[in-house]
mmCIF file of C-alpha atoms in Angstrom:
data_model
loop_
_atom_site.group_PDB
_atom_site.id
_atom_site.type_symbol
_atom_site.label_atom_id
_atom_site.label_comp_id
_atom_site.label_asym_id
_atom_site.label_seq_id
_atom_site.Cartn_x
_atom_site.Cartn_y
_atom_site.Cartn_z
ATOM 1 C CA MET B 24 -59.877 -14.452 -35.575
ATOM 2 C CA ASN B 25 -57.526 -17.288 -35.490
ATOM 3 C CA LYS B 26 -54.909 -15.237 -37.081
ATOM 4 C CA ALA B 27 -55.175 -12.456 -34.524
ATOM 5 C CA PHE B 28 -55.315 -14.979 -31.642
ATOM 6 C CA ILE B 29 -52.122 -16.562 -32.899
ATOM 7 C CA ALA B 30 -50.481 -13.273 -33.367
ATOM 8 C CA VAL B 31 -51.337 -12.230 -29.819
ATOM 9 C CA LEU B 32 -50.065 -15.467 -28.482
ATOM 10 C CA ALA B 33 -46.728 -15.254 -30.524
ATOM 11 C CA CYS B 34 -46.311 -11.734 -29.279
ATOM 12 C CA ALA B 35 -47.176 -12.900 -25.568
ATOM 13 C CA LEU B 36 -44.771 -15.836 -25.867
ATOM 14 C CA GLY B 37 -42.025 -13.540 -27.319
ATOM 15 C CA CYS B 38 -42.345 -11.179 -24.375
ATOM 16 C CA CYS B 39 -42.248 -14.172 -21.874
ATOM 17 C CA LEU B 40 -39.052 -15.337 -23.487
ATOM 18 C CA SER B 41 -37.416 -11.921 -23.651
ATOM 19 C CA LEU B 42 -38.185 -11.426 -20.055
ATOM 20 C CA THR B 43 -36.664 -14.877 -19.059
ATOM 21 C CA SER B 44 -33.664 -14.149 -20.971
ATOM 22 C CA ALA B 45 -33.327 -10.653 -19.402
ATOM 23 C CA THR B 46 -33.735 -12.210 -15.884
ATOM 24 C CA ALA B 47 -31.051 -14.732 -16.788
ATOM 25 C CA ASP B 48 -28.883 -12.161 -17.966
ATOM 26 C CA ASP B 49 -29.317 -10.118 -14.846
ATOM 27 C CA SER B 50 -28.651 -13.102 -12.669
ATOM 28 C CA ALA B 51 -25.435 -13.800 -14.824
ATOM 29 C CA ALA B 52 -24.502 -9.949 -14.270
ATOM 30 C CA ALA B 53 -25.031 -10.292 -10.603
ATOM 31 C CA LYS B 54 -22.793 -13.445 -10.453
ATOM 32 C CA GLY B 55 -20.155 -11.520 -12.614
ATOM 33 C CA ASN B 56 -20.368 -8.812 -10.092
ATOM 34 C CA LYS B 57 -19.829 -11.009 -7.291
ATOM 35 C CA LYS B 58 -16.670 -12.443 -9.033
ATOM 36 C CA LYS B 59 -15.288 -8.979 -9.786
ATOM 37 C CA ALA B 60 -15.799 -7.997 -6.073
ATOM 38 C CA GLY B 61 -13.699 -11.125 -5.052
ATOM 39 C CA GLN B 62 -10.815 -10.338 -7.565
ATOM 40 C CA ARG B 63 -10.252 -6.979 -5.865
ATOM 41 C CA GLY B 64 -7.854 -8.755 -3.496
ATOM 42 C CA ALA B 65 -5.271 -6.454 -2.239
ATOM 43 C CA VAL B 66 -7.218 -3.108 -2.790
ATOM 44 C CA GLN B 67 -10.261 -4.549 -0.484
ATOM 45 C CA MET B 68 -8.000 -6.235 2.103
ATOM 46 C CA VAL B 69 -6.005 -3.083 2.650
ATOM 47 C CA MET B 70 -9.051 -0.893 2.836
ATOM 48 C CA ASN B 71 -10.540 -3.322 5.499
ATOM 49 C CA LYS B 72 -7.413 -3.058 7.425
ATOM 50 C CA ILE B 73 -7.173 0.645 7.458
ATOM 51 C CA LYS B 74 -11.082 1.435 7.686
ATOM 52 C CA ALA B 75 -10.689 2.289 11.253
ATOM 53 C CA ALA B 76 -8.033 5.097 10.531
ATOM 54 C CA GLU B 77 -10.785 7.222 9.003
ATOM 55 C CA LEU B 78 -8.999 8.471 5.879
ATOM 56 C CA THR B 79 -9.280 12.191 5.049
ATOM 57 C CA ALA B 80 -10.976 12.998 1.594
ATOM 58 C CA GLU B 81 -7.495 13.654 0.283
ATOM 59 C CA GLN B 82 -6.045 10.480 1.580
ATOM 60 C CA GLN B 83 -8.953 8.671 0.002
ATOM 61 C CA ALA B 84 -8.426 10.263 -3.419
ATOM 62 C CA LYS B 85 -4.723 9.201 -3.158
ATOM 63 C CA TYR B 86 -5.754 5.658 -2.061
ATOM 64 C CA ASP B 87 -8.262 5.425 -4.861
ATOM 65 C CA GLN B 88 -5.598 6.554 -7.407
ATOM 66 C CA LEU B 89 -3.181 3.843 -6.006
ATOM 67 C CA ALA B 90 -5.913 1.226 -6.378
ATOM 68 C CA GLU B 91 -6.441 2.316 -10.018
ATOM 69 C CA GLY B 92 -2.849 2.075 -10.753
ATOM 70 C CA LEU B 93 -2.653 -1.435 -9.171
ATOM 71 C CA LYS B 94 -5.787 -2.672 -11.203
ATOM 72 C CA LYS B 95 -4.307 -1.351 -14.576
ATOM 73 C CA GLU B 96 -0.782 -3.152 -13.628
ATOM 74 C CA LEU B 97 -2.376 -6.439 -12.758
ATOM 75 C CA ALA B 98 -4.701 -6.256 -15.852
ATOM 76 C CA THR B 99 -1.417 -5.907 -17.914
ATOM 77 C CA ILE B 100 0.171 -8.829 -16.160
ATOM 78 C CA ARG B 101 -2.984 -11.057 -16.548
ATOM 79 C CA ALA B 102 -2.962 -10.150 -20.277
ATOM 80 C CA ALA B 103 0.627 -11.328 -20.454
ATOM 81 C CA GLY B 104 -0.433 -14.798 -19.427
ATOM 82 C CA LEU B 105 -0.922 -14.884 -15.409
ATOM 83 C CA THR B 106 -4.382 -16.704 -15.611
ATOM 84 C CA ASN B 107 -6.748 -17.402 -12.704
ATOM 85 C CA GLU B 108 -5.990 -21.171 -13.245
ATOM 86 C CA ILE B 109 -2.182 -20.576 -12.642
ATOM 87 C CA ASN B 110 -2.874 -18.393 -9.402
ATOM 88 C CA LYS B 111 -5.275 -21.220 -8.256
ATOM 89 C CA GLN B 112 -2.297 -23.959 -8.873
ATOM 90 C CA ARG B 113 0.138 -21.602 -7.089
ATOM 91 C CA ASN B 114 -2.179 -21.076 -4.148
ATOM 92 C CA GLN B 115 -2.915 -24.785 -3.799
ATOM 93 C CA LEU B 116 0.902 -25.793 -3.888
ATOM 94 C CA THR B 117 1.922 -23.048 -1.138
ATOM 95 C CA ALA B 118 -1.031 -24.118 1.079
ATOM 96 C CA LYS B 119 0.042 -27.622 0.890
ATOM 97 C CA LEU B 120 3.780 -26.723 1.494
ATOM 98 C CA ARG B 121 2.778 -24.477 4.380
ATOM 99 C CA LYS B 122 0.721 -27.401 6.111
ATOM 100 C CA GLU B 123 4.070 -29.392 5.856
ATOM 101 C CA ASN B 124 5.834 -26.399 7.619
ATOM 102 C CA ALA B 125 8.168 -25.577 4.372
ATOM 103 C CA SER B 126 10.300 -22.763 4.843
ATOM 104 C CA ARG B 127 9.730 -19.585 2.439
ATOM 105 C CA LYS B 128 12.819 -20.571 0.373
ATOM 106 C CA GLU B 129 11.295 -24.044 -0.134
ATOM 107 C CA ILE B 130 7.977 -22.770 -1.271
ATOM 108 C CA LEU B 131 9.700 -20.375 -3.726
ATOM 109 C CA ALA B 132 11.794 -23.119 -4.855
ATOM 110 C CA ALA B 133 8.777 -25.324 -5.470
ATOM 111 C CA VAL B 134 6.808 -22.583 -7.209
ATOM 112 C CA SER B 135 10.047 -22.004 -9.524
ATOM 113 C CA GLU B 136 10.171 -25.867 -10.152
ATOM 114 C CA THR B 137 6.520 -26.117 -10.940
ATOM 115 C CA PHE B 138 6.022 -23.306 -13.378
ATOM 116 C CA SER B 139 8.097 -21.813 -16.441
ATOM 117 C CA GLU B 140 10.397 -18.979 -16.017
ATOM 118 C CA ASP B 141 8.002 -16.655 -17.752
ATOM 119 C CA VAL B 142 5.193 -17.580 -15.454
ATOM 120 C CA VAL B 143 7.374 -17.427 -12.302
ATOM 121 C CA ALA B 144 8.435 -13.936 -13.612
ATOM 122 C CA LEU B 145 4.723 -12.879 -13.965
ATOM 123 C CA ILE B 146 3.967 -14.167 -10.387
ATOM 124 C CA ASN B 147 7.021 -12.098 -9.006
ATOM 125 C CA LYS B 148 5.834 -9.071 -10.927
ATOM 126 C CA ALA B 149 2.196 -9.474 -9.675
ATOM 127 C CA THR B 150 3.509 -10.010 -5.945
ATOM 128 C CA LYS B 151 5.736 -6.925 -6.086
ATOM 129 C CA ALA B 152 2.989 -4.857 -7.471
ATOM 130 C CA ASN B 153 0.644 -5.809 -4.479
ATOM 131 C CA ALA B 154 3.219 -5.276 -2.073
ATOM 132 C CA ASP B 155 4.207 -1.720 -3.490
ATOM 133 C CA PHE B 156 0.395 -1.013 -3.330
ATOM 134 C CA ARG B 157 0.215 -2.124 0.215
ATOM 135 C CA LYS B 158 3.218 -0.094 1.061
ATOM 136 C CA ALA B 159 2.100 3.111 -0.680
ATOM 137 C CA ALA B 160 -1.366 2.814 0.992
ATOM 138 C CA TYR B 161 -0.143 2.310 4.457
ATOM 139 C CA GLY B 162 2.361 5.293 3.855
ATOM 140 C CA LEU B 163 -0.806 7.555 3.518
ATOM 141 C CA LEU B 164 -1.569 7.030 7.168
ATOM 142 C CA THR B 165 -0.438 9.554 9.943
ATOM 143 C CA ASP B 166 0.828 8.402 13.399
ATOM 144 C CA GLU B 167 -2.485 9.334 14.874
ATOM 145 C CA GLN B 168 -4.503 7.270 12.354
ATOM 146 C CA LEU B 169 -2.125 4.277 13.017
ATOM 147 C CA ALA B 170 -2.996 4.565 16.684
ATOM 148 C CA LYS B 171 -6.554 4.023 15.871
ATOM 149 C CA LEU B 172 -6.034 0.693 14.400
ATOM 150 C CA PRO B 173 -5.776 -2.685 16.142
ATOM 151 C CA GLU B 174 -2.416 -3.662 17.572
ATOM 152 C CA GLU B 175 -1.906 -6.655 15.103
ATOM 153 C CA THR B 176 -2.705 -4.228 12.173
ATOM 154 C CA GLN B 177 -0.199 -1.807 13.484
ATOM 155 C CA LYS B 178 2.595 -4.621 13.536
ATOM 156 C CA GLN B 179 1.583 -5.706 10.110
ATOM 157 C CA ILE B 180 1.860 -1.971 8.698
ATOM 158 C CA SER B 181 5.175 -1.270 10.450
ATOM 159 C CA THR B 182 6.502 -4.579 8.946
ATOM 160 C CA ALA B 183 5.367 -3.651 5.537
ATOM 161 C CA LEU B 184 6.865 -0.037 5.916
ATOM 162 C CA LYS B 185 10.010 -1.246 7.262
ATOM 163 C CA PRO B 186 13.097 -1.126 4.636
ATOM 164 C CA LYS B 187 13.953 -4.559 3.569
ATOM 165 C CA ASN B 188 17.274 -5.140 5.162
ATOM 166 C CA GLN B 189 16.830 -3.125 8.275
ATOM 167 C CA GLY B 190 18.005 -4.980 11.332
ATOM 168 C CA LYS B 191 19.124 -8.076 9.639
ATOM 169 C CA GLY B 192 22.762 -8.216 10.426
ATOM 170 C CA LYS B 193 25.960 -6.214 10.483
ATOM 171 C CA ASN B 194 26.621 -4.429 7.119
ATOM 172 C CA LYS B 195 23.415 -5.646 5.551
ATOM 173 C CA GLY B 196 22.460 -3.807 2.366
ATOM 174 C CA ASN B 197 25.746 -2.900 1.064
ATOM 175 C CA GLY B 198 26.872 -6.166 -0.310
ATOM 176 C CA GLN B 199 30.211 -5.618 0.964
ATOM 177 C CA LYS B 200 31.938 -7.329 3.921
ATOM 178 C CA LYS B 201 34.616 -5.458 5.728
ATOM 179 C CA ARG B 202 37.800 -7.142 5.192
ATOM 180 C CA LYS B 203 41.369 -6.255 5.503
ATOM 181 C CA GLY B 204 42.459 -5.031 1.949
ATOM 182 C CA ASN B 205 38.726 -4.494 0.616
ATOM 183 C CA LYS B 206 38.891 -1.008 -0.611
ATOM 184 C CA LYS B 207 35.211 -0.732 -1.793
ATOM 185 C CA ALA B 208 34.039 -1.628 1.764
ATOM 186 C CA GLU B 209 36.547 0.748 3.467
ATOM 187 C CA ALA B 210 35.561 3.474 1.002
ATOM 188 C CA ALA B 211 31.872 2.915 1.928
ATOM 189 C CA ASN B 212 32.539 3.147 5.623
#
């Protein structure tokens, strides 16, 4: 009887331990899911902005395809060495400089001084990937859908879709100033 009692007790104890372990794993998985949800970044932010536009099924499929492409590209960049710790340090640095009213050039210079060339290249690559994603996602919207969005969002989207050097000065974008004797500039015009 003692052996049977001990066996039942051991079995019950084993079940309790396995349930406790499974519950701990479930809570850890739930925390992991929250972490993944927070890591969606640009994908979720853009979707929140354009939600009111009511994407068609075709637009949603294209958006999902763009989002997957971004996720793969960012995963490659992270694998190359852009860690969460580096992003955290960069975000803290830029936040501090913004409080001090630093210009964009000053912030970029501080980032370049703080991190190695390789890390700065990865940061720039990730920033470009996010910007390209936003531009492509915003480009899916029709004029009617844009009109459904709040005015501030419309301004942000039009800024994102505007070509880089548009409206920033005379002869911007071709790299040539029109001077007497400048044959390249004269040929371009």
